[in-house]
Every structure is written in C-alpha cells, then in structure tokens.
N, CA and C of each residue as an Amber inpcrd file, in Angstrom:
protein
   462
  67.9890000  13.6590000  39.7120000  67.0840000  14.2560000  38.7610000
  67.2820000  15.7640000  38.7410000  67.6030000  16.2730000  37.5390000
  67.3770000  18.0660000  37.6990000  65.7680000  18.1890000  37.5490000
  65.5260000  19.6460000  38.6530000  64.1290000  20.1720000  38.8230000
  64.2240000  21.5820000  38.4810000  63.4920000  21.8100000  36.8390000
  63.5620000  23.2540000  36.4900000  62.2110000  23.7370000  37.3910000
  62.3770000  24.5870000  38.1880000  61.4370000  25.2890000  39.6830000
  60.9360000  27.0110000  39.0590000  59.8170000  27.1550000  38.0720000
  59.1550000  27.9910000  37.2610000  58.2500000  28.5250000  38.2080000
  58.6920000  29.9490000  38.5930000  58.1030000  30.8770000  39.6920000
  56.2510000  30.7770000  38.9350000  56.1890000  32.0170000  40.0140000
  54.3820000  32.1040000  39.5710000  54.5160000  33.7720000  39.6440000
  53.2690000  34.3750000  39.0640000  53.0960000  35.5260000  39.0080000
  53.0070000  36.7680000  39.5830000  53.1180000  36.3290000  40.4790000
  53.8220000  37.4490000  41.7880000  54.7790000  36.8950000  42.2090000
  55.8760000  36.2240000  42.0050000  57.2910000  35.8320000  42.7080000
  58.1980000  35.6420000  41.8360000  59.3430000  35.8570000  42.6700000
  60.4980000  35.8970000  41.8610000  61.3580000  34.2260000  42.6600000
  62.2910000  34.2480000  41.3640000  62.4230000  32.8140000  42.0690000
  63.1860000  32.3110000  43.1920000  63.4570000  33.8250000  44.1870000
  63.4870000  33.5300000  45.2110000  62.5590000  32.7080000  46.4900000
  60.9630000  32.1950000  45.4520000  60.3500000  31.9170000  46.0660000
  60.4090000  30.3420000  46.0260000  61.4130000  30.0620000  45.5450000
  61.6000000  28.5900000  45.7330000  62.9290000  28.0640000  46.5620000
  63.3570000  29.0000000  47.0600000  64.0410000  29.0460000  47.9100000
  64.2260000  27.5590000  48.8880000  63.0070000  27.9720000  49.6410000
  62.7740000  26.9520000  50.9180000  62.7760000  24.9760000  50.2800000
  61.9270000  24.9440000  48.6960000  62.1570000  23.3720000  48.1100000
  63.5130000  23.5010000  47.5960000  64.0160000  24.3370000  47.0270000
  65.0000000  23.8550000  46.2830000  66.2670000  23.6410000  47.6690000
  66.1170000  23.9310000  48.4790000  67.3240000  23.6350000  49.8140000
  67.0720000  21.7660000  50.1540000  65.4380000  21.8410000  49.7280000
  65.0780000  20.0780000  49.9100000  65.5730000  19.3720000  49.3170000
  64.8730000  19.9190000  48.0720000  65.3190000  18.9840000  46.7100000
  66.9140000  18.7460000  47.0760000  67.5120000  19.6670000  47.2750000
  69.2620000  19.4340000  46.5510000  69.7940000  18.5760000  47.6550000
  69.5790000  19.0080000  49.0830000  69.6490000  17.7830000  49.9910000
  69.6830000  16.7060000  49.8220000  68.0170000  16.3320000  49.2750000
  68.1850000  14.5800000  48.9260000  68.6560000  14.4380000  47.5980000
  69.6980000  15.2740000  47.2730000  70.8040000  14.8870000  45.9450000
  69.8800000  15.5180000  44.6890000  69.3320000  15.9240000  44.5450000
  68.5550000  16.2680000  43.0810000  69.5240000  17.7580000  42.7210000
  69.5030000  17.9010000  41.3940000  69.7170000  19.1080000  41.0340000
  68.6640000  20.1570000  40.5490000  69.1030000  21.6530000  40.4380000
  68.0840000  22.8180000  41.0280000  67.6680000  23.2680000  40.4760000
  67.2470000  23.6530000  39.3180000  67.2850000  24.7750000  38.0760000
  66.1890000  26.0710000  38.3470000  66.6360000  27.2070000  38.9380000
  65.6850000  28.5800000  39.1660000  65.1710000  29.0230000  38.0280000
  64.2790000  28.9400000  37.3090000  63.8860000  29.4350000  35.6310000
  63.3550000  31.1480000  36.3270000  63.7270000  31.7370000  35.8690000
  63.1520000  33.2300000  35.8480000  63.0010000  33.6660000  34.7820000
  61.3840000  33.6240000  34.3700000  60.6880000  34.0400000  33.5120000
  60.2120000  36.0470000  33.1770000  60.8790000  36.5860000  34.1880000
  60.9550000  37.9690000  34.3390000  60.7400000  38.7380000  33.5440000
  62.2680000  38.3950000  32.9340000  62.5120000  39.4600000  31.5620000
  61.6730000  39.8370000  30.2340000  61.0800000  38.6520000  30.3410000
  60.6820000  38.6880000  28.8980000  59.2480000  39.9330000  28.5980000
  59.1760000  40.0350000  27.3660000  58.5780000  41.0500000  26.9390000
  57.0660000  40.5830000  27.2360000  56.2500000  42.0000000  27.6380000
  54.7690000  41.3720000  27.8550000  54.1160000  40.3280000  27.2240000
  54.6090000  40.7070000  25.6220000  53.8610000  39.8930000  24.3240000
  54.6570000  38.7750000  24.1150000  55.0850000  38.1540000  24.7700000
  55.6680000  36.9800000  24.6230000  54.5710000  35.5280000  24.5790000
  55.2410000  34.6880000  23.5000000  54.1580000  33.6070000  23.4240000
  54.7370000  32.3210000  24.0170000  54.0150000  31.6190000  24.7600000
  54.2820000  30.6280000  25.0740000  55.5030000  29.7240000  24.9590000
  56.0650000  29.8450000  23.5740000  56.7060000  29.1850000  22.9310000
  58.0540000  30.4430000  23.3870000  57.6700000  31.5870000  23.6330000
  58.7490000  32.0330000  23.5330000  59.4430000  31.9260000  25.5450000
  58.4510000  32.1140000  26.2210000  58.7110000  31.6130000  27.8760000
  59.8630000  30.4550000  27.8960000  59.1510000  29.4340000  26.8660000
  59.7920000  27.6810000  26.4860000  61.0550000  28.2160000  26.0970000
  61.5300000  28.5410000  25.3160000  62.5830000  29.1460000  25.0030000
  63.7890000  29.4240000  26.1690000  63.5290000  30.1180000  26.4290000
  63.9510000  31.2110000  27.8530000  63.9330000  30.3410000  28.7100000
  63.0500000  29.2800000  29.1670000  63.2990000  28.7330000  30.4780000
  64.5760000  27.3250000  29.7420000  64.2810000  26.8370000  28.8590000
  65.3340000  25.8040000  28.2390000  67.0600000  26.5940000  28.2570000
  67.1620000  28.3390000  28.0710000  67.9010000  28.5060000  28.1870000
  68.5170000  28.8760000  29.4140000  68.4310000  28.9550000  30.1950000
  68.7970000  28.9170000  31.4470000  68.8530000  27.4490000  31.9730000
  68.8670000  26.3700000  31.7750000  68.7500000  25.0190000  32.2930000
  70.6430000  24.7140000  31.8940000  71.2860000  23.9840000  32.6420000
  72.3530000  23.6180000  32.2040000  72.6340000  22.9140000  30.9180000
  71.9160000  21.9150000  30.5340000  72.0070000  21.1850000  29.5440000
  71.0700000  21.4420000  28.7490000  70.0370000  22.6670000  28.6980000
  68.5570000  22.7030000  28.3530000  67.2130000  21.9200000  28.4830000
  67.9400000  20.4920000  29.4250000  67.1740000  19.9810000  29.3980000
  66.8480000  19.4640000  31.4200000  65.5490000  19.0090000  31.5120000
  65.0780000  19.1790000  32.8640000  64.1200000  17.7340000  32.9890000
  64.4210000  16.5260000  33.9680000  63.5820000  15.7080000  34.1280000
  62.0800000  16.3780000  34.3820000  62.0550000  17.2780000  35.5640000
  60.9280000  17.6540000  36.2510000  60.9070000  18.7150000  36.0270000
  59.8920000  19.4620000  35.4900000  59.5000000  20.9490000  35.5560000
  58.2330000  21.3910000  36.8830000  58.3470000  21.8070000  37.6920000
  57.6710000  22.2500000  38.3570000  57.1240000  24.0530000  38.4400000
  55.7980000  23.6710000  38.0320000  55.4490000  25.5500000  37.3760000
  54.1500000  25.7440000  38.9050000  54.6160000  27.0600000  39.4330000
  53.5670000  27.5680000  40.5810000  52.6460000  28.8710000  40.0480000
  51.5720000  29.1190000  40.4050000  50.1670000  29.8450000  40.3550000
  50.4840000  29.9530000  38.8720000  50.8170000  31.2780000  38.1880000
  50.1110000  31.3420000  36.6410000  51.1750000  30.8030000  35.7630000
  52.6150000  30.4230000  36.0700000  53.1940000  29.5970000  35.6380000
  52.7530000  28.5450000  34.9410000  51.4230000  28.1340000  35.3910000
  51.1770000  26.9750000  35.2610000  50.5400000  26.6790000  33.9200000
  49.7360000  28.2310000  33.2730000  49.7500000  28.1650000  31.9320000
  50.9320000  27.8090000  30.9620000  51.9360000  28.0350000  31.3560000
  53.3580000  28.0930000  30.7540000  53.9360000  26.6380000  30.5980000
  53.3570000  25.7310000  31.6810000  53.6690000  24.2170000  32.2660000
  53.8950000  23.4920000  31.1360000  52.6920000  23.2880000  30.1880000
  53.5730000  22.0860000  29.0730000  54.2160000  23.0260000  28.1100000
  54.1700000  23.9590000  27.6470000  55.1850000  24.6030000  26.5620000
  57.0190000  24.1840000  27.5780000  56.8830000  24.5700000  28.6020000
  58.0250000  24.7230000  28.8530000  58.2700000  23.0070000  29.0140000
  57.6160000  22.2760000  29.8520000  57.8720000  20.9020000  29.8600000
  58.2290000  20.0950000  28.3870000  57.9480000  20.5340000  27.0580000
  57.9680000  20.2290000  25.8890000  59.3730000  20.1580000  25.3610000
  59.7080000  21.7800000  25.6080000  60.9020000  22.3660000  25.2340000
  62.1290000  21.6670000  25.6210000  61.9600000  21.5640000  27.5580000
  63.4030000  21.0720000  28.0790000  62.9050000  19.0720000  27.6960000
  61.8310000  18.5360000  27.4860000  62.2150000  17.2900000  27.5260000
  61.9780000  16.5410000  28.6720000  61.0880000  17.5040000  29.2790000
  60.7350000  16.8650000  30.7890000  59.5120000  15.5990000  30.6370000
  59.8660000  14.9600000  31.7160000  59.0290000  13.5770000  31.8670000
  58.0720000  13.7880000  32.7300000  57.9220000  14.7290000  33.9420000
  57.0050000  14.9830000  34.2120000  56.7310000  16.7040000  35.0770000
  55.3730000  16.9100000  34.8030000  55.0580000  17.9440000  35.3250000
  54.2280000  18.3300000  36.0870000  54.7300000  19.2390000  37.1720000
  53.7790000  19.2810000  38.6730000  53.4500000  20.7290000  38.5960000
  52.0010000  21.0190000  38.3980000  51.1540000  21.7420000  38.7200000
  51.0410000  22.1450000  40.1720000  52.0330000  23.0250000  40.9420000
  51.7390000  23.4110000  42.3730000  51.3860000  24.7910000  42.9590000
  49.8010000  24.6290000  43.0020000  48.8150000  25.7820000  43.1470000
  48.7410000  25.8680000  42.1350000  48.7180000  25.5850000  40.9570000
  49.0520000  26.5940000  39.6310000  47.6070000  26.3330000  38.7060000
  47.3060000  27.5770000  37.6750000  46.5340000  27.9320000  37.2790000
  47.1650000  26.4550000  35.3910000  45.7090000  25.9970000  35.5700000
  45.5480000  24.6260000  34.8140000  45.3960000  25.3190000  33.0800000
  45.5900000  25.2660000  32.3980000  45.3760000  26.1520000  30.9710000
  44.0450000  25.1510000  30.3270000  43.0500000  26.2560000  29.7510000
  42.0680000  24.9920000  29.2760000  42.2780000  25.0460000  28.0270000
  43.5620000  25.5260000  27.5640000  44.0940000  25.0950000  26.1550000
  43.2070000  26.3840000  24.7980000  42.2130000  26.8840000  25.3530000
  41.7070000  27.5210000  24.1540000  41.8880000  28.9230000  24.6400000
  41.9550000  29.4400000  25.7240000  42.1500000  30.8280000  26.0110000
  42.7260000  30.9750000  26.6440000  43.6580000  32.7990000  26.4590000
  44.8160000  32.7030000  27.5070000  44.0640000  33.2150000  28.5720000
  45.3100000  33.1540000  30.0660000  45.3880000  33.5360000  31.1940000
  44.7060000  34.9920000  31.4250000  45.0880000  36.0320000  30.8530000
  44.7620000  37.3120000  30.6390000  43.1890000  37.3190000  30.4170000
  42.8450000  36.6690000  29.0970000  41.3080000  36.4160000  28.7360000
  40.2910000  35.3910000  29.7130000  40.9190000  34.9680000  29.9890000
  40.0250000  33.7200000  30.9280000  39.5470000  34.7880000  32.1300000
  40.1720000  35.2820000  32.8950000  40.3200000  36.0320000  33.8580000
  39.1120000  37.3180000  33.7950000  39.7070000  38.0310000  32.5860000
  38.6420000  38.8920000  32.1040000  37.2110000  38.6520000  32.2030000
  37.1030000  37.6010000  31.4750000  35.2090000  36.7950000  31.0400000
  34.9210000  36.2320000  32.4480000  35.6050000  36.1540000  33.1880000
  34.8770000  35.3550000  34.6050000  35.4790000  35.5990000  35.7990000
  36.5480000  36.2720000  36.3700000  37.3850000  36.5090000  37.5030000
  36.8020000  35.7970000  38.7190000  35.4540000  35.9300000  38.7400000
  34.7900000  35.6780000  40.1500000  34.7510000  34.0490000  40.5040000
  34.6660000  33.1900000  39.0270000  35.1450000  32.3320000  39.1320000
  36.2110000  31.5060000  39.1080000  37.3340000  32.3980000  39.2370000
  38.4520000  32.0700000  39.5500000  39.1650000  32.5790000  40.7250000
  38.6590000  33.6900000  40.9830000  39.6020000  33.6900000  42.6090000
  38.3880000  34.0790000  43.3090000  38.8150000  34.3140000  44.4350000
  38.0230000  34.3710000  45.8590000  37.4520000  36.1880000  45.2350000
  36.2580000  36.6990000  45.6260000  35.9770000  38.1040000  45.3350000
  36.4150000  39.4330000  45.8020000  37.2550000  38.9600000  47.3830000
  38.1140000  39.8950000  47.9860000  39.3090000  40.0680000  47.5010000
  39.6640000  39.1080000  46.5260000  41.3090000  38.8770000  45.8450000
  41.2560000  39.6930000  44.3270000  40.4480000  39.9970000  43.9000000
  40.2140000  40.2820000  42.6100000  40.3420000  41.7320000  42.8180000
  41.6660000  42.1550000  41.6870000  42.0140000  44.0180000  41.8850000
  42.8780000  43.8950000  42.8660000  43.3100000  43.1110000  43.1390000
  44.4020000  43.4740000  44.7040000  45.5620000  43.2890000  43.8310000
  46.6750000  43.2950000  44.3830000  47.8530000  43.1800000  43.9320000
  48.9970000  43.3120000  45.0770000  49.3620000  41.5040000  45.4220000
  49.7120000  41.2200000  46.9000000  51.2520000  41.9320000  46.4500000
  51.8280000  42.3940000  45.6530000  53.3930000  42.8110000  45.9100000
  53.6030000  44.2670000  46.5300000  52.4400000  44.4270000  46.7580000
  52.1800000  46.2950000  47.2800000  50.9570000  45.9950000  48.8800000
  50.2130000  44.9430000  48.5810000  49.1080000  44.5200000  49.5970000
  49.3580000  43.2890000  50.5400000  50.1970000  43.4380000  51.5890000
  51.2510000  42.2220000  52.1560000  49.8290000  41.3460000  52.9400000
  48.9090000  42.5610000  53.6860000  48.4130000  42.2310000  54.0100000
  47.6330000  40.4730000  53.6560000  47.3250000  41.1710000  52.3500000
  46.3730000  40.5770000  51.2750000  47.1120000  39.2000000  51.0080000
  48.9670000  39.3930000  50.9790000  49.1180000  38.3230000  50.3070000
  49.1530000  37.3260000  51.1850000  49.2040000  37.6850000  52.9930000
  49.3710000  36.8970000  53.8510000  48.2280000  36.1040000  53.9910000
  46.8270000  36.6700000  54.0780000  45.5020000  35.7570000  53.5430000
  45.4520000  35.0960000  52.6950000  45.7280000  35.5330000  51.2130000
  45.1860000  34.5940000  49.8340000  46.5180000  33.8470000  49.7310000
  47.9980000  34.2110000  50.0760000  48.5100000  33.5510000  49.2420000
  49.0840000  32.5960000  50.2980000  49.2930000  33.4000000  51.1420000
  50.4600000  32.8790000  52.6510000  49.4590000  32.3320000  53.9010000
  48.8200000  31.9770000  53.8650000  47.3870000  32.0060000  54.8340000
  48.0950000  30.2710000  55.5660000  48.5510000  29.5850000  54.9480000
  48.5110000  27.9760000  55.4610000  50.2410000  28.0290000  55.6430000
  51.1310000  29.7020000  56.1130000  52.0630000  29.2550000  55.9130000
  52.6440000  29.6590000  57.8360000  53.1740000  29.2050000  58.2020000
  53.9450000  29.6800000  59.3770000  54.3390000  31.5520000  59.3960000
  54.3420000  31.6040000  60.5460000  54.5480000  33.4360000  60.8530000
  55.9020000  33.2580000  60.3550000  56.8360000  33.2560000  60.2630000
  57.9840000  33.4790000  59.9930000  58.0830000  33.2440000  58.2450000
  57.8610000  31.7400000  57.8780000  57.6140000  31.6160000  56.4860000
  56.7430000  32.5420000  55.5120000  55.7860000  33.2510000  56.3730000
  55.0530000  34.1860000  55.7830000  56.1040000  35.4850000  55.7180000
  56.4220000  36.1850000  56.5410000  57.3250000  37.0670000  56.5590000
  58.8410000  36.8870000  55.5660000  59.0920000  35.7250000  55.4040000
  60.1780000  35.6840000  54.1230000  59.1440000  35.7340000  53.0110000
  58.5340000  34.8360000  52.8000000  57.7490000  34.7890000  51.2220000
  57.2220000  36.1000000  50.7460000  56.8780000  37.2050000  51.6850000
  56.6660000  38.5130000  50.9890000  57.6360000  39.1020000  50.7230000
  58.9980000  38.6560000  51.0560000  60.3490000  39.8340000  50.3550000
  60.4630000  38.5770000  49.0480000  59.6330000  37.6740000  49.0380000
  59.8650000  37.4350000  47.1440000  59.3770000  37.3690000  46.4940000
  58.4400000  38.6180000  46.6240000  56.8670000  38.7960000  45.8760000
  57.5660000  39.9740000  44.5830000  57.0210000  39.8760000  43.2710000
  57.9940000  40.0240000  42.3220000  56.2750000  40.0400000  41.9320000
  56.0530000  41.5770000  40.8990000  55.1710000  41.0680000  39.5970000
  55.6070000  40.8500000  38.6420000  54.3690000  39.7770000  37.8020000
  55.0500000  39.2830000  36.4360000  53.6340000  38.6520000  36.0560000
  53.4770000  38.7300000  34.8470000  52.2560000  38.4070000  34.1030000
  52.6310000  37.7090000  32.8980000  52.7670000  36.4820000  32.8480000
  53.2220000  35.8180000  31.1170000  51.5450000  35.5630000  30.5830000
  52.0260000  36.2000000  29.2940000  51.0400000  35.8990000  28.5690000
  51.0080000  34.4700000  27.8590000  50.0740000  33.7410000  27.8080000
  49.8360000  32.2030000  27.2930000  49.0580000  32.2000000  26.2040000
C-alpha cells in the first residue's frame, strides 16, 4: 500500500521519520507530502493539489494527516484517491469554519490554557509537555529538531 504521511503544523516532514522506517519495513510504500511552500492563502483544494503532486503516481491508498493537517485530511484524501484516512492527533474540521477562525471564537476550548500563544518551534520546553509529553527522552529530543512552522489555511 503507498502511505501519503501529511505533517502537522509545527513539523516538517521530518517528523514522520520514525513510522515511515515502519511502514516501509513491513513492505508499504512512503510518500512525505510537505505542505510548506505553499502560500498563506491557499485553499484547501489548493494543499490537495500540492500533496497529489508530490505522490508518485498522484495517487495514495492511505493518507495519513497529523495535528492541523487534519483540516486538510479529506481535500487531500479526495484528490490522491485514497480509501482511507487516519486522523493522528489531528484537528477534526467541522466542515463550516476554518482552522484559523475556529481557534479565534474559542481557543480555550481547544487546547489546554497554558498552550495557547506559545509557539513550541522557539518554546522546546513547551513542546516537550503539550506535544512530546508521552514520548521517550531521546524521541523527545529528535522530534524537536523537526519542529517546522506552518499554518494551512482550510
């Protein structure tokens, strides 16, 4: 099965590093989507785009999208033709407002109140609690050299 592996909003897709060594092991193929480049104002449709082009064939059994990726999850799952899609950690879209706006109108109900205004690619500390907290000392110490900001708009 190819697995297009759609970073999250603070990482670059070096942060899939550690599954995609799994995945390819038990024979699957890898696909790193880096959603980076693209312009702030980019729409959904245009992420879909961009991640289909980077796929070998454009197309991807499994899309797997992490933290705000996850707004991005079925546009991009649409695009490559994927059969299924895994939401891991990732922020669920309630389809009527974007990521940016949702956040705005309620923050407190979406992250923890010490996490809100931080920004773990400068605050290691921070990211080792909120983000890295359930991960091994060592696994924690790689996952902050692939802390990358990035904000797609949905």
């Amino acid at each position: 099965m190819l697995f297009a592996l759609v970073h999250g909003t603070t990482q670059s897709t070096a942060g899939w590093q550690l599954l995609a060594e799994q995945l390819s092991q038990a024979g699957h193929v890898v696909a790193l989507v880096d959603l980076g480049g693209l312009a702030s104002d980019s729409s959904s449709a245009m992420y879909a785009q961009a991640a289909a082009a980077q796929l070998p064939s454009g197309s991807a059994d499994v899309v797997v999208a992490h933290s705000g990726s996850g707004l991005l999850l079925p546009a991009v799952a649409s695009a490559v033709g994927a059969r299924v899609q895994v939401f891991l950690a990732a922020f669920i879209p309630n389809g009527t407002t974007r990521l940016l706006a949702e956040v705005d109108e309620d923050a407190a109900s979406i992250f923890h109140p010490d996490w809100i205004g931080v920004d773990p690619t400068v605050d290691h500390q921070a990211a080792r609690q909120f983000l890295f907290h359930d991960c091994s000392s060592h696994v924690a110490t790689w996952a902050i050299g692939t802390l990358r900001r990035f904000q797609p708009l949905a």
